[in-house]
GROMACS .gro file of C-alpha atoms in nm:
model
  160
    1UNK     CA    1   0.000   0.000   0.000
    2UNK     CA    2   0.289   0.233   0.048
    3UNK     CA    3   0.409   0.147  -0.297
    4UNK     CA    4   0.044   0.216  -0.446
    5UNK     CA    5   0.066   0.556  -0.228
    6UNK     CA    6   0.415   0.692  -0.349
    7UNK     CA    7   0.309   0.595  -0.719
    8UNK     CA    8   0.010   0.809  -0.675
    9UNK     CA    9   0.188   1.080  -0.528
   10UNK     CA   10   0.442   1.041  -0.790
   11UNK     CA   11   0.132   1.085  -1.033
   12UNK     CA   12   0.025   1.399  -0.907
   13UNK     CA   13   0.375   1.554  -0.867
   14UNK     CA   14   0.396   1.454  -1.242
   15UNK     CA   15   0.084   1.643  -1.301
   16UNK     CA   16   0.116   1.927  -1.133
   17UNK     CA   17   0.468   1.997  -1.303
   18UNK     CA   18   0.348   1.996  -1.631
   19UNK     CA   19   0.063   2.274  -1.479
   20UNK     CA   20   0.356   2.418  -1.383
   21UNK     CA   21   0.488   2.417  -1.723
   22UNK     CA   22   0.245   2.533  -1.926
   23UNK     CA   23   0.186   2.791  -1.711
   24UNK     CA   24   0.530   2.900  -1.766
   25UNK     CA   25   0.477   2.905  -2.139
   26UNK     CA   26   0.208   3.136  -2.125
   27UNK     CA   27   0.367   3.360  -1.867
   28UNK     CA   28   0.639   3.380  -2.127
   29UNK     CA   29   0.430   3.411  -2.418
   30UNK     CA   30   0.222   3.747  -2.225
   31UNK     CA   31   0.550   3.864  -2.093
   32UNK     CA   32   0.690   3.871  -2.478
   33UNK     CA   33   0.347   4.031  -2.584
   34UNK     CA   34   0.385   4.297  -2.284
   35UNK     CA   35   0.725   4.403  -2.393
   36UNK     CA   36   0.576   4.384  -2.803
   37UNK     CA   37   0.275   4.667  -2.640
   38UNK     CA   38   0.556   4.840  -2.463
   39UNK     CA   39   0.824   4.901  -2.760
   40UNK     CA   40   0.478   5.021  -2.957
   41UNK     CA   41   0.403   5.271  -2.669
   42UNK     CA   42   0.782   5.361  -2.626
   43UNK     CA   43   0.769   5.424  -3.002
   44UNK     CA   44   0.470   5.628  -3.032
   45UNK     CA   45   0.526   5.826  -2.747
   46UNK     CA   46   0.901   5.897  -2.831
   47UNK     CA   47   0.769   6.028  -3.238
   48UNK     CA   48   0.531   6.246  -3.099
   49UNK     CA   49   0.721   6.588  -3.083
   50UNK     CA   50   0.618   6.684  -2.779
   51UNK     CA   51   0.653   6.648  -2.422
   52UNK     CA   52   0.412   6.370  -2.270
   53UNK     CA   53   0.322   6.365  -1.924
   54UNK     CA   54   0.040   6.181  -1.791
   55UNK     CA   55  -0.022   6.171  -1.400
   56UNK     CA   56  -0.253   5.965  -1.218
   57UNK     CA   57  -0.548   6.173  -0.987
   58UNK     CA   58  -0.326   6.202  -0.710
   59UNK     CA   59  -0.085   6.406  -0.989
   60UNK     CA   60   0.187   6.140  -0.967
   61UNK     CA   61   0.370   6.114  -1.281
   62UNK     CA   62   0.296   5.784  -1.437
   63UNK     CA   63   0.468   5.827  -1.778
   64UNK     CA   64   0.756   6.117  -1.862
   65UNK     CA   65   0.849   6.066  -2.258
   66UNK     CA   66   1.222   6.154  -2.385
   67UNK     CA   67   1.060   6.514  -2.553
   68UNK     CA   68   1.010   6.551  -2.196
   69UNK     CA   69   1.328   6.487  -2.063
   70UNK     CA   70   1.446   6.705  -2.361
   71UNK     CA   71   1.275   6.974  -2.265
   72UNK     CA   72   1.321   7.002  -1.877
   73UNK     CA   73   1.606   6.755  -1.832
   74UNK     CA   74   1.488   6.524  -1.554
   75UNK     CA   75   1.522   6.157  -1.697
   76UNK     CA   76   1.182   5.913  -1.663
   77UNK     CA   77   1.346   5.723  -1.352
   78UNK     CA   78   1.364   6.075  -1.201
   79UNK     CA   79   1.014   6.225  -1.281
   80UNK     CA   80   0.799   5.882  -1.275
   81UNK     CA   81   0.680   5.837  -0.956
   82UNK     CA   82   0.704   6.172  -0.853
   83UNK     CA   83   0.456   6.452  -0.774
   84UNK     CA   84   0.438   6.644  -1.080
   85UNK     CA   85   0.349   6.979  -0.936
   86UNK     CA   86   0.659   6.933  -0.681
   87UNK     CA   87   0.867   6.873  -0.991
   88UNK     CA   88   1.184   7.134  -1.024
   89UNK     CA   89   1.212   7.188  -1.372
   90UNK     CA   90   1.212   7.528  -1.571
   91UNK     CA   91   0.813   7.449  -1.628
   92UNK     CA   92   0.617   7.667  -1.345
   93UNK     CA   93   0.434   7.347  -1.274
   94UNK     CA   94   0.212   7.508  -0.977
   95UNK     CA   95   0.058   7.693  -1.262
   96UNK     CA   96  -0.117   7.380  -1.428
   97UNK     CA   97  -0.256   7.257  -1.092
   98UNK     CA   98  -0.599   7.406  -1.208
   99UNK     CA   99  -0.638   7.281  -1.533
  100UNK     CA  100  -0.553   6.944  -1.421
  101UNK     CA  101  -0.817   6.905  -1.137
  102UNK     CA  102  -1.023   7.093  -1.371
  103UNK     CA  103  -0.957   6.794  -1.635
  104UNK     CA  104  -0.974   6.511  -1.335
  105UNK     CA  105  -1.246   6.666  -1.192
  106UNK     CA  106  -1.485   6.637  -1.540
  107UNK     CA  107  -1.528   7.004  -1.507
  108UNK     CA  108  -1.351   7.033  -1.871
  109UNK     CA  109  -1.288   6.815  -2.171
  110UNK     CA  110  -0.993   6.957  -2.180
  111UNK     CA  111  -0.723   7.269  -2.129
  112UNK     CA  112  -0.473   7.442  -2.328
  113UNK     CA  113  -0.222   7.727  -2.143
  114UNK     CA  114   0.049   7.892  -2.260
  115UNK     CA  115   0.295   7.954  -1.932
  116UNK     CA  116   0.641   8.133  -1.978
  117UNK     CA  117   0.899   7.836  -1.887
  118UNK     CA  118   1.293   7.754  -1.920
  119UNK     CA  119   1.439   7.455  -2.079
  120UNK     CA  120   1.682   7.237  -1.951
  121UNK     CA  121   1.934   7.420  -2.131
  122UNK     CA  122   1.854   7.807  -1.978
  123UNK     CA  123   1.651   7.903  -2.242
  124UNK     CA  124   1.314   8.105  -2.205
  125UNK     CA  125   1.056   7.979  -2.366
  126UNK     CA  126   0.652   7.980  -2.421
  127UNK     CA  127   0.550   7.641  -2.336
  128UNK     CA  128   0.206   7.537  -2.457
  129UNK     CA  129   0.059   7.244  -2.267
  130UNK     CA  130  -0.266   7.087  -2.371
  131UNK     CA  131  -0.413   6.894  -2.057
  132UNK     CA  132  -0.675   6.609  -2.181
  133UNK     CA  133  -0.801   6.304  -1.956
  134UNK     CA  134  -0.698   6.006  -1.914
  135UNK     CA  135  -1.067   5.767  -1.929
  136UNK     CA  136  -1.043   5.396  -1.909
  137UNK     CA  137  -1.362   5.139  -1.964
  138UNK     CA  138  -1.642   5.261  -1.847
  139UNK     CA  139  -1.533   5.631  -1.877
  140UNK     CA  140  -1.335   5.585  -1.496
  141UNK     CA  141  -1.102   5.898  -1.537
  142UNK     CA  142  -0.778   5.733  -1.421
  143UNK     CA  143  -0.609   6.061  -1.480
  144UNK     CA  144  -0.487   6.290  -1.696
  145UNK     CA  145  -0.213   6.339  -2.036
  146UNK     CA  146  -0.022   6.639  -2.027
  147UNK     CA  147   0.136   6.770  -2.428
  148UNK     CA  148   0.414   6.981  -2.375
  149UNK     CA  149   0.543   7.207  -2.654
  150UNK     CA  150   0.736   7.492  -2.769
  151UNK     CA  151   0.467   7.751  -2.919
  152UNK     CA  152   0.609   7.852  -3.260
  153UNK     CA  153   0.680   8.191  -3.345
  154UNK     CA  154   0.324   8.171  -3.611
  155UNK     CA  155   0.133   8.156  -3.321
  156UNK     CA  156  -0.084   8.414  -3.174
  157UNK     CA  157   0.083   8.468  -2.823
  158UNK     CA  158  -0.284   8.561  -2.670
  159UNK     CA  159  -0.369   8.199  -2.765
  160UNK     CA  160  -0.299   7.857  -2.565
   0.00000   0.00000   0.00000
């Protein structure tokens, strides 16, 4: 009977390592599919031209592109994480605290400023930011998506 025991036992070790195993070929297979989704992000959101910045509702920066890190010269591991309206960069970040609670808030669909600012490299600028939300299923507002940009000299300076 101890023989019959340790063979069934033997069984179900058998069994549950091939669980085991396929289960580690999917995890594999979703973990190659994650990093797939994340290359696409990193290469959308590095094309864009402009500084992207989305914070969750408690304004912690969740995503801080390379335009960004061109523009105010904190690198991602440095911003993301962070409070963005503690941030010290040459962006007077106190100044979009409205717009973005406006934006969280679902007081606004969105809103466009045009703040004075200095880039990472001493140079004044007029920064035109463009705050939208950030709406998953079911239209929870998980936050919002900050574009950052140089306003070009075409551009009506009254004008966000």
């Amino acid at each position: 009977s101890t023989n019959e025991e340790l063979e069934t036992m033997n069984e179900e070790l058998h069994s549950t390592n091939d669980e085991l195993e396929h289960l580690n070929v999917e995890q594999t297979q979703r973990s190659g599919e994650l990093d797939r989704i994340n290359m696409f992000l990193e290469g959308i959101l590095g094309n864009l031209g402009v500084g992207v910045v989305v914070v969750d509702r408690e304004k912690s920066v969740q995503v801080w592109n390379a335009a960004s890190e061109e523009l105010w010269g904190l690198r991602r591991d440095e911003a993301e994480g962070s409070d963005f309206l503690s941030l010290d960069v040459g962006l007077p970040t106190s100044e979009l605290e409205e717009p973005i609670d406006l934006v969280l808030n679902g007081e606004s669909p969105d809103e466009d400023h045009r703040l004075g600012a200095v880039t990472r490299r001493g140079r004044q600028i007029d920064c035109v930011v463009r705050v939208l939300p950030l709406d998953g299923d079911g239209g929870a507002r998980y936050g919002a998506i900050m574009l950052m940009r140089e306003a070009t000299e075409a551009e009506d300076p009254t004008k966000p």
